[in-house]
Amino acid sequence: MLVSITSLAHNVFADLRINEIMASNLLTIKDENGDSSDWVELYNPDSVAVNLQGWALSDSASNPQKWIFGSVSIQPGQRLVVWASSKNRPNGPQIHTSWAISASGESILLTNPSGTLVDQFPSIAVARDVSMGRQPDGTGPL
């Protein structure tokens, strides 16, 4: 039981970042179904793995927990692509949100299991097949 409490506490205080987004993917990469969906890349700068169970991604400030992760982990120093495809697959080898990103621009929010906003990507229109990200990973400017 102590391990679960420690694990949950770390999940709540983990320092995950939205590292990169693509709001209009046509030719860049395809998901497991061969579809060119929008995507969000998360980055874990922490020194331990983080289970994303209960974490949320959203494209709506009025509903910051619009889509909640299932039991998916992101390893230390690793990136995780989350497809913003409206397919709603919170678990599995490829993760899909229940919404897509508007190419005309909308904020993307990341909240922890307690509902606290951890990171936010600003609302910026991005051209087709162009991603926007942070350099260096997780900490740098867009």
PDB file of C-alpha atoms in Angstrom:
ATOM      1  CA  MET A   1       0.000   0.000   0.000  1.00  0.00           C
ATOM      2  CA  LEU A   2       2.867   2.401   0.767  1.00  0.00           C
ATOM      3  CA  VAL A   3       4.208   1.953  -2.775  1.00  0.00           C
ATOM      4  CA  SER A   4       0.837   3.023  -4.215  1.00  0.00           C
ATOM      5  CA  ILE A   5       0.740   6.158  -2.074  1.00  0.00           C
ATOM      6  CA  THR A   6       4.311   7.058  -3.042  1.00  0.00           C
ATOM      7  CA  SER A   7       3.551   6.388  -6.694  1.00  0.00           C
ATOM      8  CA  LEU A   8       0.397   8.516  -6.614  1.00  0.00           C
ATOM      9  CA  ALA A   9       2.209  11.364  -4.848  1.00  0.00           C
ATOM     10  CA  HIS A  10       4.920  11.318  -7.491  1.00  0.00           C
ATOM     11  CA  ASN A  11       2.341  11.302 -10.281  1.00  0.00           C
ATOM     12  CA  VAL A  12       0.684  14.404  -8.828  1.00  0.00           C
ATOM     13  CA  PHE A  13       3.993  16.273  -8.481  1.00  0.00           C
ATOM     14  CA  ALA A  14       5.690  15.035 -11.671  1.00  0.00           C
ATOM     15  CA  ASP A  15       7.157  17.693 -13.943  1.00  0.00           C
ATOM     16  CA  LEU A  16       5.745  16.608 -17.321  1.00  0.00           C
ATOM     17  CA  ARG A  17       5.713  19.051 -20.240  1.00  0.00           C
ATOM     18  CA  ILE A  18       3.837  19.501 -23.477  1.00  0.00           C
ATOM     19  CA  ASN A  19       6.859  19.481 -25.749  1.00  0.00           C
ATOM     20  CA  GLU A  20       5.474  19.717 -29.271  1.00  0.00           C
ATOM     21  CA  ILE A  21       2.163  19.802 -31.161  1.00  0.00           C
ATOM     22  CA  MET A  22       1.013  19.346 -34.731  1.00  0.00           C
ATOM     23  CA  ALA A  23      -2.468  20.712 -35.418  1.00  0.00           C
ATOM     24  CA  SER A  24      -2.763  19.885 -39.109  1.00  0.00           C
ATOM     25  CA  ASN A  25      -0.948  16.657 -39.940  1.00  0.00           C
ATOM     26  CA  LEU A  26      -1.452  15.535 -43.523  1.00  0.00           C
ATOM     27  CA  LEU A  27       1.838  14.033 -44.738  1.00  0.00           C
ATOM     28  CA  THR A  28       4.161  13.911 -41.724  1.00  0.00           C
ATOM     29  CA  ILE A  29       3.412  10.768 -39.688  1.00  0.00           C
ATOM     30  CA  LYS A  30       0.546   8.283 -39.521  1.00  0.00           C
ATOM     31  CA  ASP A  31      -1.061   6.473 -36.604  1.00  0.00           C
ATOM     32  CA  GLU A  32      -1.511   2.695 -36.360  1.00  0.00           C
ATOM     33  CA  ASN A  33      -4.598   2.913 -38.615  1.00  0.00           C
ATOM     34  CA  GLY A  34      -2.706   4.777 -41.346  1.00  0.00           C
ATOM     35  CA  ASP A  35      -4.503   8.040 -40.502  1.00  0.00           C
ATOM     36  CA  SER A  36      -2.773  11.437 -40.467  1.00  0.00           C
ATOM     37  CA  SER A  37      -4.105  12.695 -37.146  1.00  0.00           C
ATOM     38  CA  ASP A  38      -3.094  15.729 -35.110  1.00  0.00           C
ATOM     39  CA  TRP A  39      -0.766  14.975 -32.220  1.00  0.00           C
ATOM     40  CA  VAL A  40       0.681  16.218 -28.932  1.00  0.00           C
ATOM     41  CA  GLU A  41       4.115  15.161 -27.712  1.00  0.00           C
ATOM     42  CA  LEU A  42       4.683  14.965 -23.956  1.00  0.00           C
ATOM     43  CA  TYR A  43       8.173  15.000 -22.440  1.00  0.00           C
ATOM     44  CA  ASN A  44       9.258  13.627 -19.069  1.00  0.00           C
ATOM     45  CA  PRO A  45      12.313  15.575 -17.839  1.00  0.00           C
ATOM     46  CA  ASP A  46      12.099  13.763 -14.482  1.00  0.00           C
ATOM     47  CA  SER A  47      14.524  11.039 -13.358  1.00  0.00           C
ATOM     48  CA  VAL A  48      11.747   8.478 -12.777  1.00  0.00           C
ATOM     49  CA  ALA A  49       8.921   7.035 -14.880  1.00  0.00           C
ATOM     50  CA  VAL A  50       5.477   8.597 -14.484  1.00  0.00           C
ATOM     51  CA  ASN A  51       2.223   6.652 -14.757  1.00  0.00           C
ATOM     52  CA  LEU A  52      -0.211   8.980 -16.516  1.00  0.00           C
ATOM     53  CA  GLN A  53      -3.325   7.327 -15.042  1.00  0.00           C
ATOM     54  CA  GLY A  54      -5.635  10.216 -14.090  1.00  0.00           C
ATOM     55  CA  TRP A  55      -3.653  12.903 -15.941  1.00  0.00           C
ATOM     56  CA  ALA A  56      -5.654  14.861 -18.525  1.00  0.00           C
ATOM     57  CA  LEU A  57      -5.198  16.653 -21.837  1.00  0.00           C
ATOM     58  CA  SER A  58      -7.657  19.215 -23.094  1.00  0.00           C
ATOM     59  CA  ASP A  59      -8.233  21.810 -25.784  1.00  0.00           C
ATOM     60  CA  SER A  60     -10.729  23.654 -23.571  1.00  0.00           C
ATOM     61  CA  ALA A  61      -9.896  25.980 -20.675  1.00  0.00           C
ATOM     62  CA  SER A  62     -13.474  25.578 -19.403  1.00  0.00           C
ATOM     63  CA  ASN A  63     -13.027  21.771 -19.342  1.00  0.00           C
ATOM     64  CA  PRO A  64      -9.353  21.147 -18.435  1.00  0.00           C
ATOM     65  CA  GLN A  65      -9.954  17.438 -17.771  1.00  0.00           C
ATOM     66  CA  LYS A  66     -11.745  16.828 -21.072  1.00  0.00           C
ATOM     67  CA  TRP A  67      -9.783  13.639 -21.837  1.00  0.00           C
ATOM     68  CA  ILE A  68      -8.144  11.458 -19.153  1.00  0.00           C
ATOM     69  CA  PHE A  69      -5.265   9.030 -19.645  1.00  0.00           C
ATOM     70  CA  GLY A  70      -5.569   5.352 -18.806  1.00  0.00           C
ATOM     71  CA  SER A  71      -2.677   3.363 -17.337  1.00  0.00           C
ATOM     72  CA  VAL A  72       0.152   4.551 -19.580  1.00  0.00           C
ATOM     73  CA  SER A  73       3.684   5.340 -18.445  1.00  0.00           C
ATOM     74  CA  ILE A  74       6.305   7.708 -19.778  1.00  0.00           C
ATOM     75  CA  GLN A  75       9.898   6.862 -18.936  1.00  0.00           C
ATOM     76  CA  PRO A  76      12.517   9.355 -17.671  1.00  0.00           C
ATOM     77  CA  GLY A  77      13.862  11.575 -20.446  1.00  0.00           C
ATOM     78  CA  GLN A  78      11.383  10.088 -22.921  1.00  0.00           C
ATOM     79  CA  ARG A  79       8.706  11.518 -25.202  1.00  0.00           C
ATOM     80  CA  LEU A  80       5.195  10.175 -25.750  1.00  0.00           C
ATOM     81  CA  VAL A  81       3.122  10.990 -28.835  1.00  0.00           C
ATOM     82  CA  VAL A  82      -0.586  11.295 -28.062  1.00  0.00           C
ATOM     83  CA  TRP A  83      -2.767  11.363 -31.158  1.00  0.00           C
ATOM     84  CA  ALA A  84      -5.425  14.108 -31.059  1.00  0.00           C
ATOM     85  CA  SER A  85      -7.669  12.100 -33.373  1.00  0.00           C
ATOM     86  CA  SER A  86     -11.127  11.911 -31.736  1.00  0.00           C
ATOM     87  CA  LYS A  87     -10.662   8.100 -31.552  1.00  0.00           C
ATOM     88  CA  ASN A  88     -10.671   8.099 -27.707  1.00  0.00           C
ATOM     89  CA  ARG A  89      -8.143   5.368 -26.883  1.00  0.00           C
ATOM     90  CA  PRO A  90      -6.705   6.168 -23.419  1.00  0.00           C
ATOM     91  CA  ASN A  91      -4.685   2.899 -23.244  1.00  0.00           C
ATOM     92  CA  GLY A  92      -2.629   0.811 -25.614  1.00  0.00           C
ATOM     93  CA  PRO A  93       0.509   1.072 -27.634  1.00  0.00           C
ATOM     94  CA  GLN A  94      -0.794   4.229 -29.337  1.00  0.00           C
ATOM     95  CA  ILE A  95      -2.865   6.712 -27.335  1.00  0.00           C
ATOM     96  CA  HIS A  96      -5.678   8.800 -28.865  1.00  0.00           C
ATOM     97  CA  THR A  97      -7.670  11.681 -27.342  1.00  0.00           C
ATOM     98  CA  SER A  98     -11.414  12.166 -27.842  1.00  0.00           C
ATOM     99  CA  TRP A  99     -10.803  15.496 -29.632  1.00  0.00           C
ATOM    100  CA  ALA A 100      -8.685  16.976 -32.439  1.00  0.00           C
ATOM    101  CA  ILE A 101      -6.656  20.188 -32.480  1.00  0.00           C
ATOM    102  CA  SER A 102      -7.982  23.150 -34.450  1.00  0.00           C
ATOM    103  CA  ALA A 103      -5.445  24.277 -37.074  1.00  0.00           C
ATOM    104  CA  SER A 104      -6.647  27.852 -36.534  1.00  0.00           C
ATOM    105  CA  GLY A 105      -5.236  27.668 -33.008  1.00  0.00           C
ATOM    106  CA  GLU A 106      -6.391  26.616 -29.558  1.00  0.00           C
ATOM    107  CA  SER A 107      -4.654  26.163 -26.239  1.00  0.00           C
ATOM    108  CA  ILE A 108      -3.640  22.649 -25.201  1.00  0.00           C
ATOM    109  CA  LEU A 109      -3.668  21.993 -21.445  1.00  0.00           C
ATOM    110  CA  LEU A 110      -2.055  19.267 -19.330  1.00  0.00           C
ATOM    111  CA  THR A 111      -3.419  18.686 -15.809  1.00  0.00           C
ATOM    112  CA  ASN A 112      -2.296  16.246 -13.135  1.00  0.00           C
ATOM    113  CA  PRO A 113      -4.627  13.810 -11.324  1.00  0.00           C
ATOM    114  CA  SER A 114      -5.566  16.456  -8.725  1.00  0.00           C
ATOM    115  CA  GLY A 115      -6.765  18.767 -11.542  1.00  0.00           C
ATOM    116  CA  THR A 116      -3.865  21.217 -11.240  1.00  0.00           C
ATOM    117  CA  LEU A 117      -2.673  22.777 -14.496  1.00  0.00           C
ATOM    118  CA  VAL A 118       0.892  21.531 -15.071  1.00  0.00           C
ATOM    119  CA  ASP A 119       1.572  22.920 -18.538  1.00  0.00           C
ATOM    120  CA  GLN A 120      -0.167  24.799 -21.326  1.00  0.00           C
ATOM    121  CA  PHE A 121       0.626  25.314 -24.993  1.00  0.00           C
ATOM    122  CA  PRO A 122      -0.624  28.659 -26.301  1.00  0.00           C
ATOM    123  CA  SER A 123      -3.281  29.105 -28.958  1.00  0.00           C
ATOM    124  CA  ILE A 124      -1.303  29.665 -32.155  1.00  0.00           C
ATOM    125  CA  ALA A 125      -2.343  28.917 -35.740  1.00  0.00           C
ATOM    126  CA  VAL A 126       0.112  26.476 -37.306  1.00  0.00           C
ATOM    127  CA  ALA A 127       0.431  25.675 -41.035  1.00  0.00           C
ATOM    128  CA  ARG A 128      -0.280  22.184 -42.385  1.00  0.00           C
ATOM    129  CA  ASP A 129       2.493  19.650 -41.667  1.00  0.00           C
ATOM    130  CA  VAL A 130       4.359  22.098 -39.438  1.00  0.00           C
ATOM    131  CA  SER A 131       4.838  21.328 -35.771  1.00  0.00           C
ATOM    132  CA  MET A 132       5.548  23.736 -32.966  1.00  0.00           C
ATOM    133  CA  GLY A 133       7.721  22.718 -30.045  1.00  0.00           C
ATOM    134  CA  ARG A 134      10.137  23.666 -27.339  1.00  0.00           C
ATOM    135  CA  GLN A 135      13.881  23.686 -27.846  1.00  0.00           C
ATOM    136  CA  PRO A 136      15.573  22.401 -25.781  1.00  0.00           C
ATOM    137  CA  ASP A 137      12.995  19.722 -25.007  1.00  0.00           C
ATOM    138  CA  GLY A 138      10.525  20.567 -22.271  1.00  0.00           C
ATOM    139  CA  THR A 139      12.118  23.813 -21.145  1.00  0.00           C
ATOM    140  CA  GLY A 140      12.971  26.048 -24.059  1.00  0.00           C
ATOM    141  CA  PRO A 141      10.934  28.668 -25.851  1.00  0.00           C
ATOM    142  CA  LEU A 142       8.543  27.751 -28.659  1.00  0.00           C
TER     143      LEU A 142
END
